mmCIF file of C-alpha atoms in Angstrom:
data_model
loop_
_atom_site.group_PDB
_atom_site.id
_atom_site.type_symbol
_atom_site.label_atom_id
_atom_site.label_comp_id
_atom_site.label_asym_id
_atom_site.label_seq_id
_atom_site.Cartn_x
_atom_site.Cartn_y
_atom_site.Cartn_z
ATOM 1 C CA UNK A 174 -43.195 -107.634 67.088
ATOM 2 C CA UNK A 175 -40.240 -106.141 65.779
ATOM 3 C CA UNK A 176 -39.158 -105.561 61.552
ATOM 4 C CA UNK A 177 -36.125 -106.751 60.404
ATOM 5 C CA UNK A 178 -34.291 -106.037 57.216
ATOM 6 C CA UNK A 179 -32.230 -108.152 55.678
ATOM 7 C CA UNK A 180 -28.827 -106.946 54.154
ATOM 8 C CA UNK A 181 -26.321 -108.982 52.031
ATOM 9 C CA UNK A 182 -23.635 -108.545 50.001
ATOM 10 C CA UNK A 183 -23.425 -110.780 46.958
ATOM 11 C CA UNK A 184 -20.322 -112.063 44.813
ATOM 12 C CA UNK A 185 -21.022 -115.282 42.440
ATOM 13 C CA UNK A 186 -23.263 -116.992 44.789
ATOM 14 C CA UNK A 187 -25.833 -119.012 42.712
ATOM 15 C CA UNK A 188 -24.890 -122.478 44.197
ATOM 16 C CA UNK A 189 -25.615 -121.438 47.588
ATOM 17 C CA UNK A 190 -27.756 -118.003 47.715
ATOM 18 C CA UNK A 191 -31.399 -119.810 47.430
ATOM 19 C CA UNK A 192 -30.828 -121.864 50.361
ATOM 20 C CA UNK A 193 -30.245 -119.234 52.597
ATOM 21 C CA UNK A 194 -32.779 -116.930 51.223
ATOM 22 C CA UNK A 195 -35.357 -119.724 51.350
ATOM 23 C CA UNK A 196 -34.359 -120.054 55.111
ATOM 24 C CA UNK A 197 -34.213 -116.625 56.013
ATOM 25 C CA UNK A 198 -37.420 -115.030 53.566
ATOM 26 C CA UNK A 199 -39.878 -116.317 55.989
ATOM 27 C CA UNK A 200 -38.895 -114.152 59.107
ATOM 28 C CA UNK A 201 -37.628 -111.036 57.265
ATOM 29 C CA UNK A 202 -39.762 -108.047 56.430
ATOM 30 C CA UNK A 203 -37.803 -106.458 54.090
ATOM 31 C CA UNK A 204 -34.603 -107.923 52.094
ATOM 32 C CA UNK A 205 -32.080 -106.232 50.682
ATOM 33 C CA UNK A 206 -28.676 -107.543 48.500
ATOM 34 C CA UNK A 207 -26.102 -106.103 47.097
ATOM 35 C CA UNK A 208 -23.936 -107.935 44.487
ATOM 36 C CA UNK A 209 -20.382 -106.610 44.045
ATOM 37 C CA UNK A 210 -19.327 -107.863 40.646
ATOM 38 C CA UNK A 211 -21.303 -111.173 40.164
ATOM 39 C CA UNK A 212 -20.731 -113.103 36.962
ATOM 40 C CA UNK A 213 -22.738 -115.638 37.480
ATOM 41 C CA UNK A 214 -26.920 -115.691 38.156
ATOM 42 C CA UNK A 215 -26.427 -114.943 41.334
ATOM 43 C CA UNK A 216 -28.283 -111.696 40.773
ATOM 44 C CA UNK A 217 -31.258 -112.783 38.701
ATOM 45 C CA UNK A 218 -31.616 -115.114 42.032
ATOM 46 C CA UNK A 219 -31.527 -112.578 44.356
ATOM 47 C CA UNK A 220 -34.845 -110.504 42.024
ATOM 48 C CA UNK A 221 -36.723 -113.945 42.927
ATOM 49 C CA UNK A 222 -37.021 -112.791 46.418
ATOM 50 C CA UNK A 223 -36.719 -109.200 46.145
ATOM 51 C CA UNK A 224 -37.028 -106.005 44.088
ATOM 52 C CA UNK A 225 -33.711 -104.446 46.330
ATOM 53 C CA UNK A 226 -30.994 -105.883 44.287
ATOM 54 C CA UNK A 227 -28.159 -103.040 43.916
ATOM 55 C CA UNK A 228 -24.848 -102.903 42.419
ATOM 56 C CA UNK A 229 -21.830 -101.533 44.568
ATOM 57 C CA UNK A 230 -18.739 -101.051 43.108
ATOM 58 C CA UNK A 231 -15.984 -103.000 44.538
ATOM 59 C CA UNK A 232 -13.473 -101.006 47.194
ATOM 60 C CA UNK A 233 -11.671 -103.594 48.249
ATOM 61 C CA UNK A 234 -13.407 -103.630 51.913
ATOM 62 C CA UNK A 235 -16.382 -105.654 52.931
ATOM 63 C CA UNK A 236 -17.460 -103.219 55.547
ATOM 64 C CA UNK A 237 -17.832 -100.329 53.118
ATOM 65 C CA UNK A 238 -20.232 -103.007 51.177
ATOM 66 C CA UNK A 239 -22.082 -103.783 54.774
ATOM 67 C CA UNK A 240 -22.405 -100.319 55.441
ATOM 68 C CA UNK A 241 -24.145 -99.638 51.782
ATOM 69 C CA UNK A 242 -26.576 -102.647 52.419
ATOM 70 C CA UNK A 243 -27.440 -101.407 55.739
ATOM 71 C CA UNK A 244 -27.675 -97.648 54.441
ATOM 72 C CA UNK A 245 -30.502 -98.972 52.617
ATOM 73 C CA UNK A 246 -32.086 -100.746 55.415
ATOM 74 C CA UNK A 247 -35.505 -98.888 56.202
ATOM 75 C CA UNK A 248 -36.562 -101.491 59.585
ATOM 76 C CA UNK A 249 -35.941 -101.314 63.101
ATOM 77 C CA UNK A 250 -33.687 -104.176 63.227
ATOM 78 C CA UNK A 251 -31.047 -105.519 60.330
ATOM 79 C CA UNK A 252 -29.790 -109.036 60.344
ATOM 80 C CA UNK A 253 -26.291 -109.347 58.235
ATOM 81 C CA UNK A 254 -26.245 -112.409 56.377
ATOM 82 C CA UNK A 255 -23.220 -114.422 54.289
ATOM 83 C CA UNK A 256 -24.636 -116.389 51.207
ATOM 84 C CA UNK A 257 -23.614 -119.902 52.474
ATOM 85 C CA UNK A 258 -25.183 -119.963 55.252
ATOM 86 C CA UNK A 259 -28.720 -120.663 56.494
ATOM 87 C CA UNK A 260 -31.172 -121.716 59.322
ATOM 88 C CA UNK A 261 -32.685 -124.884 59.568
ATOM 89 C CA UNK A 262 -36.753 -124.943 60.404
ATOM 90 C CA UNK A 263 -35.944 -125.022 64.450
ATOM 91 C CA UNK A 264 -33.932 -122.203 64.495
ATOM 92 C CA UNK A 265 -36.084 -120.575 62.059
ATOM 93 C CA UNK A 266 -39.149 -121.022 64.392
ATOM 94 C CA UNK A 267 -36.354 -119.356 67.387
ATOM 95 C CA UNK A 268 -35.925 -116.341 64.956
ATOM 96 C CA UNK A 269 -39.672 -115.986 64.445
ATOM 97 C CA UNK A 270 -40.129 -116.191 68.112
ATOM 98 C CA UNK A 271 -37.184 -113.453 68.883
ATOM 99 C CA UNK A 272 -39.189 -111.259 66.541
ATOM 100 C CA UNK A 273 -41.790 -111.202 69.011
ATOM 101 C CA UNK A 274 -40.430 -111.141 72.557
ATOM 102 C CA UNK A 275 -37.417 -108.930 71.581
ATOM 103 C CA UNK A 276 -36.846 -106.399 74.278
ATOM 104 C CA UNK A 277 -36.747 -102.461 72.872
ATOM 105 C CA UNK A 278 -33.548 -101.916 75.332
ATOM 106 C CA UNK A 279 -31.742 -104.949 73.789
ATOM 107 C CA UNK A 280 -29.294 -103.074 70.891
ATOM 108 C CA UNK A 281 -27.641 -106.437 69.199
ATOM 109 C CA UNK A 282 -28.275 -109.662 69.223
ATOM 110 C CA UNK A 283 -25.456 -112.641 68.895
ATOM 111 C CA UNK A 284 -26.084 -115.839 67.511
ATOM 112 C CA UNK A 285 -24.040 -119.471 67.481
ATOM 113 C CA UNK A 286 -22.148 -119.359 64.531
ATOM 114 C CA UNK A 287 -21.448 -123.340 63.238
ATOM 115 C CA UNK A 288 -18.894 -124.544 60.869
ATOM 116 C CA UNK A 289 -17.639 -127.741 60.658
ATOM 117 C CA UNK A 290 -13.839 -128.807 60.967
ATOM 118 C CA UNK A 291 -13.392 -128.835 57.282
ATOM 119 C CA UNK A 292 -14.088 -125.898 56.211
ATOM 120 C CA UNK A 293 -13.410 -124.132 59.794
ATOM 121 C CA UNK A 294 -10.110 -121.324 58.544
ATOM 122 C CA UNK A 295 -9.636 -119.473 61.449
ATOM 123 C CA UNK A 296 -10.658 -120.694 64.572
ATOM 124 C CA UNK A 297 -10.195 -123.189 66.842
ATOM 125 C CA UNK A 298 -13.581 -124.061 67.806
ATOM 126 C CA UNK A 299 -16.995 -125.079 65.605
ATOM 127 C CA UNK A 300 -19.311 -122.679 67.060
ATOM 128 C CA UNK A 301 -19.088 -119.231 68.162
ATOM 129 C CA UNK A 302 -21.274 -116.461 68.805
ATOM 130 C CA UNK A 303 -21.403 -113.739 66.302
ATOM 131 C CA UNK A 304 -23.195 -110.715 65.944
ATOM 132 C CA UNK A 305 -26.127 -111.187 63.336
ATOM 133 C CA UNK A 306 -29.043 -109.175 64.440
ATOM 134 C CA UNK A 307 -28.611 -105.124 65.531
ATOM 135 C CA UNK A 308 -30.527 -102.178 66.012
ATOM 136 C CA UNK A 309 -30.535 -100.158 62.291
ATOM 137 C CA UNK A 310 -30.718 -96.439 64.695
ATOM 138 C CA UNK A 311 -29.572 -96.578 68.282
ATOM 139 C CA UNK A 312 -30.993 -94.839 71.356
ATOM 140 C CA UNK A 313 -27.965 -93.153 73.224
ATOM 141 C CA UNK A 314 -29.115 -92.891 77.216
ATOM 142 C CA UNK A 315 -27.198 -90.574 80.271
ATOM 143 C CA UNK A 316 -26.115 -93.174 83.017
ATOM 144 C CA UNK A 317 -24.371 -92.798 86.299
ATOM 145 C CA UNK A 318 -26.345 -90.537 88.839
ATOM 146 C CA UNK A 319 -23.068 -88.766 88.989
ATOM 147 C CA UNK A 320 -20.540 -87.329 86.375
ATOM 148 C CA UNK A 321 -22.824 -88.890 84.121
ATOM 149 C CA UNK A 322 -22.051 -90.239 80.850
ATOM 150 C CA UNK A 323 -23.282 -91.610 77.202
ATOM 151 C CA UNK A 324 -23.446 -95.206 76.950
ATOM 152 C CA UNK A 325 -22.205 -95.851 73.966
ATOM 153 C CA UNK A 326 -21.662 -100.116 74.766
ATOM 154 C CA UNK A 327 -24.452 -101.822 73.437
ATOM 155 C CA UNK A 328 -27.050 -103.771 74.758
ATOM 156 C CA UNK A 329 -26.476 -107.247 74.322
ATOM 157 C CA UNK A 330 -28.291 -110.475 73.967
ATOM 158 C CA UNK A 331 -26.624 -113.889 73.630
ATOM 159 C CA UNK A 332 -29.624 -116.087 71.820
ATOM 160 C CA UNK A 333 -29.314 -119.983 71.105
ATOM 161 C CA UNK A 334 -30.183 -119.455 67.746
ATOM 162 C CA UNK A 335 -27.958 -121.197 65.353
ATOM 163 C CA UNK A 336 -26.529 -119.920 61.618
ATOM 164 C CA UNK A 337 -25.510 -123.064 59.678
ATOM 165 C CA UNK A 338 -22.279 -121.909 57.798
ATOM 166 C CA UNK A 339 -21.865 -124.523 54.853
ATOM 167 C CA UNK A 340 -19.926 -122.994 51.954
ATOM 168 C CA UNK A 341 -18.995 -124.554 48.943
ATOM 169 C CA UNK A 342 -15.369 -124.433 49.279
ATOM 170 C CA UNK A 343 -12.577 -123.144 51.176
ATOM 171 C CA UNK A 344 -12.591 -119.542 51.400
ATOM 172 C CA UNK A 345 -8.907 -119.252 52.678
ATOM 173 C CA UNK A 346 -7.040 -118.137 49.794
ATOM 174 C CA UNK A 347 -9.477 -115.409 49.108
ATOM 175 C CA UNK A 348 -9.155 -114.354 52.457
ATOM 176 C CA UNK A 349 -5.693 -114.283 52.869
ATOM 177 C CA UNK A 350 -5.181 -112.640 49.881
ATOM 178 C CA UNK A 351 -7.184 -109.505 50.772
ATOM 179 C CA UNK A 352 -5.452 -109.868 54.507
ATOM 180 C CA UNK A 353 -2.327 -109.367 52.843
ATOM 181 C CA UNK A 354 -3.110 -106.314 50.732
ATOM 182 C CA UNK A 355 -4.580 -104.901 53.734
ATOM 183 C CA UNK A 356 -1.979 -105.037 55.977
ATOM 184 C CA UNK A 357 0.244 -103.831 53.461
ATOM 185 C CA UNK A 358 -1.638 -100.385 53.142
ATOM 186 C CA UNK A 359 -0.488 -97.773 55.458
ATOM 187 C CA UNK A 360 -3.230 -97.692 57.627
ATOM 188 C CA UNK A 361 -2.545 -99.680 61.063
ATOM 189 C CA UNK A 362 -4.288 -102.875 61.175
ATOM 190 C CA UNK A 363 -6.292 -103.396 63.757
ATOM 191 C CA UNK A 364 -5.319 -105.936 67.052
ATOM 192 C CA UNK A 365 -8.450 -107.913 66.070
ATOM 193 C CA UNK A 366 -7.550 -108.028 62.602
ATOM 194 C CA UNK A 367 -4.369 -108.279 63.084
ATOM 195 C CA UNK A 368 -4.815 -111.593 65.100
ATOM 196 C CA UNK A 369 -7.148 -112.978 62.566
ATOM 197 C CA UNK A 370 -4.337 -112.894 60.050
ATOM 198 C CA UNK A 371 -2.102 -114.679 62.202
ATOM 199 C CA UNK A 372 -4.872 -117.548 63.010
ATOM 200 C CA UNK A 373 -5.912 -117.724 59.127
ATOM 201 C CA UNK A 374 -1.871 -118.317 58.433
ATOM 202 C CA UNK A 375 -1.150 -120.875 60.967
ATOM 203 C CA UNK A 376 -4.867 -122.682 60.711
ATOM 204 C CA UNK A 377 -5.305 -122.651 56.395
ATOM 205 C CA UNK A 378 -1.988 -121.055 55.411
ATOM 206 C CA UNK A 379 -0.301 -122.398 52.310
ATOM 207 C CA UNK A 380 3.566 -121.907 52.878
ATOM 208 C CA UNK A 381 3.349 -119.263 50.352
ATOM 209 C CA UNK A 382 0.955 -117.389 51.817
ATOM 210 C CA UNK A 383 3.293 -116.949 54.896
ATOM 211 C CA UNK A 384 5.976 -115.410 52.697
ATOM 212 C CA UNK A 385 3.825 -113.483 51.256
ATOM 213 C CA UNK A 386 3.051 -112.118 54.666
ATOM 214 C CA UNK A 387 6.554 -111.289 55.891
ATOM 215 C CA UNK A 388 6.417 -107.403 54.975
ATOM 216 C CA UNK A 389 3.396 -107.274 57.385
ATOM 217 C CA UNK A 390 4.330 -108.496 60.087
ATOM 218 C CA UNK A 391 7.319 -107.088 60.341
ATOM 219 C CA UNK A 392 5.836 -103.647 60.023
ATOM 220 C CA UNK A 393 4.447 -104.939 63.660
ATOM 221 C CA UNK A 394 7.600 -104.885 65.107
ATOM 222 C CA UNK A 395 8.465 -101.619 63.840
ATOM 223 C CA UNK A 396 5.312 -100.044 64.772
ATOM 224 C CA UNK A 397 5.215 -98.176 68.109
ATOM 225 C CA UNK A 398 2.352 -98.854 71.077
ATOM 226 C CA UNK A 399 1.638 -102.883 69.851
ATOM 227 C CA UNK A 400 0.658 -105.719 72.670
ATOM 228 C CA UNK A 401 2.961 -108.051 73.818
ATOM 229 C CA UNK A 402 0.503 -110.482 72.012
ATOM 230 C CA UNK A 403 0.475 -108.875 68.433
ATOM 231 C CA UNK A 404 4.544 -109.033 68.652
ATOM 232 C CA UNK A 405 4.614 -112.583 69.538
ATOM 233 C CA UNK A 406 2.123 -113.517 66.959
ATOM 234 C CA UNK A 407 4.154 -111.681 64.580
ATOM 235 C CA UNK A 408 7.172 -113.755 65.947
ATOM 236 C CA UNK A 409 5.161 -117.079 64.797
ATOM 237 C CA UNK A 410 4.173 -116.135 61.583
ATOM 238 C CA UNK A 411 7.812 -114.677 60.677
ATOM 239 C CA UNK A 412 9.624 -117.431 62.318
ATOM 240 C CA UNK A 413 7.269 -119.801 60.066
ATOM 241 C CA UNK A 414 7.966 -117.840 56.925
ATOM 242 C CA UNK A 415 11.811 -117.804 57.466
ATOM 243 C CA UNK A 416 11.813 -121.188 58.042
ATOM 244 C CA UNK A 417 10.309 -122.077 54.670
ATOM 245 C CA UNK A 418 12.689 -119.594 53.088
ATOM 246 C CA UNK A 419 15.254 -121.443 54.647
ATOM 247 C CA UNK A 420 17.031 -117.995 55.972
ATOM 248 C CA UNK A 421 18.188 -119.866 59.204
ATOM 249 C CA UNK A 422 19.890 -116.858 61.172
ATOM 250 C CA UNK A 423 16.077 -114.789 61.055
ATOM 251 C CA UNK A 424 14.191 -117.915 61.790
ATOM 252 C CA UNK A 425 16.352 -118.596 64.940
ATOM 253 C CA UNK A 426 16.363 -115.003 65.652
ATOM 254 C CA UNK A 427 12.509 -115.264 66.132
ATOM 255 C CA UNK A 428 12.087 -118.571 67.892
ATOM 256 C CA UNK A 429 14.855 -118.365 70.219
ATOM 257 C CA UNK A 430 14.158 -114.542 70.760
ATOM 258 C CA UNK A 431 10.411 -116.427 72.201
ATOM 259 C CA UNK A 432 11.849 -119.369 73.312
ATOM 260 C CA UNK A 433 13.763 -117.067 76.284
ATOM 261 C CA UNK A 434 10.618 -116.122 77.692
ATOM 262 C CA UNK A 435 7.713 -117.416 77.756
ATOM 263 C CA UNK A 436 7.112 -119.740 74.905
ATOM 264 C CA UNK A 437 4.309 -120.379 72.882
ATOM 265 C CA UNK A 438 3.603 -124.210 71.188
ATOM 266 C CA UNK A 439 3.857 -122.658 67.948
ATOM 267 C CA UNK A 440 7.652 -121.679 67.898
ATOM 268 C CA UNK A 441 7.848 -125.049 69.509
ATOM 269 C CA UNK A 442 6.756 -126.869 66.775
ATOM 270 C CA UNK A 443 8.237 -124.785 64.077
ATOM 271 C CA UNK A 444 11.918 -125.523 66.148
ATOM 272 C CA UNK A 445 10.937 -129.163 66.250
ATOM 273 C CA UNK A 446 9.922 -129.547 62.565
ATOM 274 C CA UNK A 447 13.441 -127.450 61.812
ATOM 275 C CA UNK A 448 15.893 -130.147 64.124
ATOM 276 C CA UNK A 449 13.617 -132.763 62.185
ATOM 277 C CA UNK A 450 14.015 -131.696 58.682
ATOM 278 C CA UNK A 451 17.945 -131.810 59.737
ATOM 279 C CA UNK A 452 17.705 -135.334 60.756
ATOM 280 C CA UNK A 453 18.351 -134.880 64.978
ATOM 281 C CA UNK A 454 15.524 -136.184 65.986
ATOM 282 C CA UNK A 455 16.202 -136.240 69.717
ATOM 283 C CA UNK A 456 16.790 -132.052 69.508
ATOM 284 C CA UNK A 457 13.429 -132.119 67.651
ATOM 285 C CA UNK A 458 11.413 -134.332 70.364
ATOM 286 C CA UNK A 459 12.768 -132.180 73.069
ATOM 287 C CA UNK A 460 10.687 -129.419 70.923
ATOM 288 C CA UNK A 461 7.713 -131.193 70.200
ATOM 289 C CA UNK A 462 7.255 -132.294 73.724
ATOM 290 C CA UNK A 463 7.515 -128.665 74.854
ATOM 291 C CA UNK A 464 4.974 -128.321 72.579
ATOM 292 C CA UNK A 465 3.221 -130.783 73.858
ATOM 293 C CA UNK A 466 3.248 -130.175 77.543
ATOM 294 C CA UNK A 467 5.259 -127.255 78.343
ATOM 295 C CA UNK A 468 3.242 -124.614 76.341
ATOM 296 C CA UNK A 469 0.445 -123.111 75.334
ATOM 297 C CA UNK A 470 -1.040 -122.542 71.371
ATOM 298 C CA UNK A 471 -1.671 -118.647 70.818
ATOM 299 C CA UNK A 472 -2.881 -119.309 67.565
ATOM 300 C CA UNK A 473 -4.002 -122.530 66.165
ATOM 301 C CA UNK A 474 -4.768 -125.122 69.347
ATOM 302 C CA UNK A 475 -3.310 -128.240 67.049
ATOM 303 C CA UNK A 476 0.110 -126.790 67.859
ATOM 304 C CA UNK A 477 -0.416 -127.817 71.360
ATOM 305 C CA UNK A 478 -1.980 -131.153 70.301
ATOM 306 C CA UNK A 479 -2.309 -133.287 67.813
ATOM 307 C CA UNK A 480 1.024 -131.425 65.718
ATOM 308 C CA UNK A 481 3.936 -132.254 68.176
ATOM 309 C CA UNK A 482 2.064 -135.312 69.134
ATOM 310 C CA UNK A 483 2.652 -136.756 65.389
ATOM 311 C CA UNK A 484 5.873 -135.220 65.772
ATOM 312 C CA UNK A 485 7.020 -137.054 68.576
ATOM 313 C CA UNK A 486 5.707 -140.582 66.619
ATOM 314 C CA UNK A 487 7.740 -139.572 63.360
ATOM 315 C CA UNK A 488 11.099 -139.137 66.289
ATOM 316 C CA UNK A 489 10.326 -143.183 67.511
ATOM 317 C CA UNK A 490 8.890 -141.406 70.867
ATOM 318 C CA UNK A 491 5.534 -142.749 71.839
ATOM 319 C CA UNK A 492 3.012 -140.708 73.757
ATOM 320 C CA UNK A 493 0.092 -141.815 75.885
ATOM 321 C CA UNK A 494 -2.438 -140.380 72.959
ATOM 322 C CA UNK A 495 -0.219 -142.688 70.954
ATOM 323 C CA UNK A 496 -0.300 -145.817 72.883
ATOM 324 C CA UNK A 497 -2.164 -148.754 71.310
ATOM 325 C CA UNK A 498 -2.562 -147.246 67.765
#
């Protein structure tokens, strides 16, 4: 059977942090939490179920906090944990049963990751599978019988175990707040970060929050070697943002700049909801029912769906999901 430790990082968690630890405690051998600035009991919580509480001074990054908690890791295997979420007793029993028919070649193990609509900020779907469970050292092996290589790709296992994520509130505005002060560092954000950004805006973004964004994403367009995709979802955020600011010829410049080739259902929306706010409703339903049925979402699937549908109600068109209501 293999050990796992558990690491967590901690901020003013003492609604939530026994229920996960009372889920989790059972299958870990070792447990280890560190609280980055807690005000609350969160920490006198965490000595309840272990004597590896440790204080990390804040950097601004949550991976330099992961990668403290799992520097202290001493076990073969270490499970990353968030505070608000847990395991229910079947999933539980999978974990227990992982422990012991875990293969030694298998380097990281994924698990179904469930939040409900409500408190879903970024994507598009309830469950997805995340990385929870990883090898603390890794075995590097040659492969290829010829000009042979490292694999450095891990080994990876796709379990049916499911992570109940039930937090007390929406964690959007922290999020986007430390999205923005990333992206306005110098360093390059990443593609997968980058998209994340745009998803949080479009999915949980207060209007705001998207202005507040502007200087970010268009640093995109200025930056050399970025995907077709990263410069249209800058084009959504910034067409979004310029719309609320009302600074019609940079809002136009973005959508219709998309609009010319292959559209998304986000600039689609945001031209409808702009001929809409003007009163021309039938310039606006042209718009929403591109939305609709001409295009695709990039970042937040509603924009294809339900969005323009409502849309086209509010501009007296009715729509077969409309029909009857």
């Amino acid at each position: 059977m293999v050990s796992i430790s558990l690491c967590m990082i901690v901020k003013n968690e003492e609604k939530v942090l026994a229920r996960c630890l009372d889920s989790l405690a059972p299958v870990m051998d070792e447990i280890i939490i560190v609280d980055t600035g807690s005000t609350d009991s969160t920490k006198e919580i965490a000595k309840r179920y272990t004597s590896q509480v440790y204080d990390f001074a804040w950097t601004g990054s949550f991976a330099d906090a992961r990668n403290y908690a799992a520097s202290k890791a001493t076990k073969e295997y270490i499970y990353t944990a968030d505070a608000d979420e847990f395991v229910d007793r079947e999933n539980q029993e999978k974990l227990l049963q992982l422990k012991s028919i875990l293969l030694p070649e298998i380097e990281m193990v994924q698990m179904l990751y469930c939040t409900n609509g409500e408190n879903n900020t970024v994507y598009n779907f309830e469950k997805e599978y995340r990385p929870k469970l990883y090898r603390r050292l890794r075995k590097f092996v040659w492969i290829d019988p010829i000009h042979e290589t490292l694999r450095t790709d891990p080994v990876v296992y796709d379990s049916q175990i499911e992570i109940q994520h039930c937090p007390e509130g929406n964690h959007a505005k922290r999020d986007l707040e430390a999205l923005c002060c990333a992206g306005m560092r110098k360093e390059r954000f990443s593609k997968k970060l980058h998209h994340m950004y745009a998803m949080e805006l479009y999915i949980s973004g207060k209007e705001q929050d998207f202005v507040d964004a502007i200087p970010v994403f268009e640093k995109t367009l200025e930056e050399d070697g970025r995907s077709m995709e990263e410069v249209k979802e800058a084009m959504c955020v910034l067409a979004r943002a310029y719309r609320i600011e009302n600074n019609l010829p940079k809002f136009f410049g973005f959508a219709l700049k998309d609009a010319v080739t292959a559209s998304c259902a986000e600039i689609c929306c945001e031209l409808g909801k702009y001929y809409e706010s003007e009163g021309d409703l039938a310039e606006a339903a042209l718009w929403y029912q591109n939305a609709a049925t001409e295009t695709e979402s990039i970042l937040d699937i509603r924009t294809s769906q339900e969005i323009p549908r409502e849309g086209l109600k509010r501009c007296g068109i009715e729509t077969e999901d409309t029909h009857g209501e």
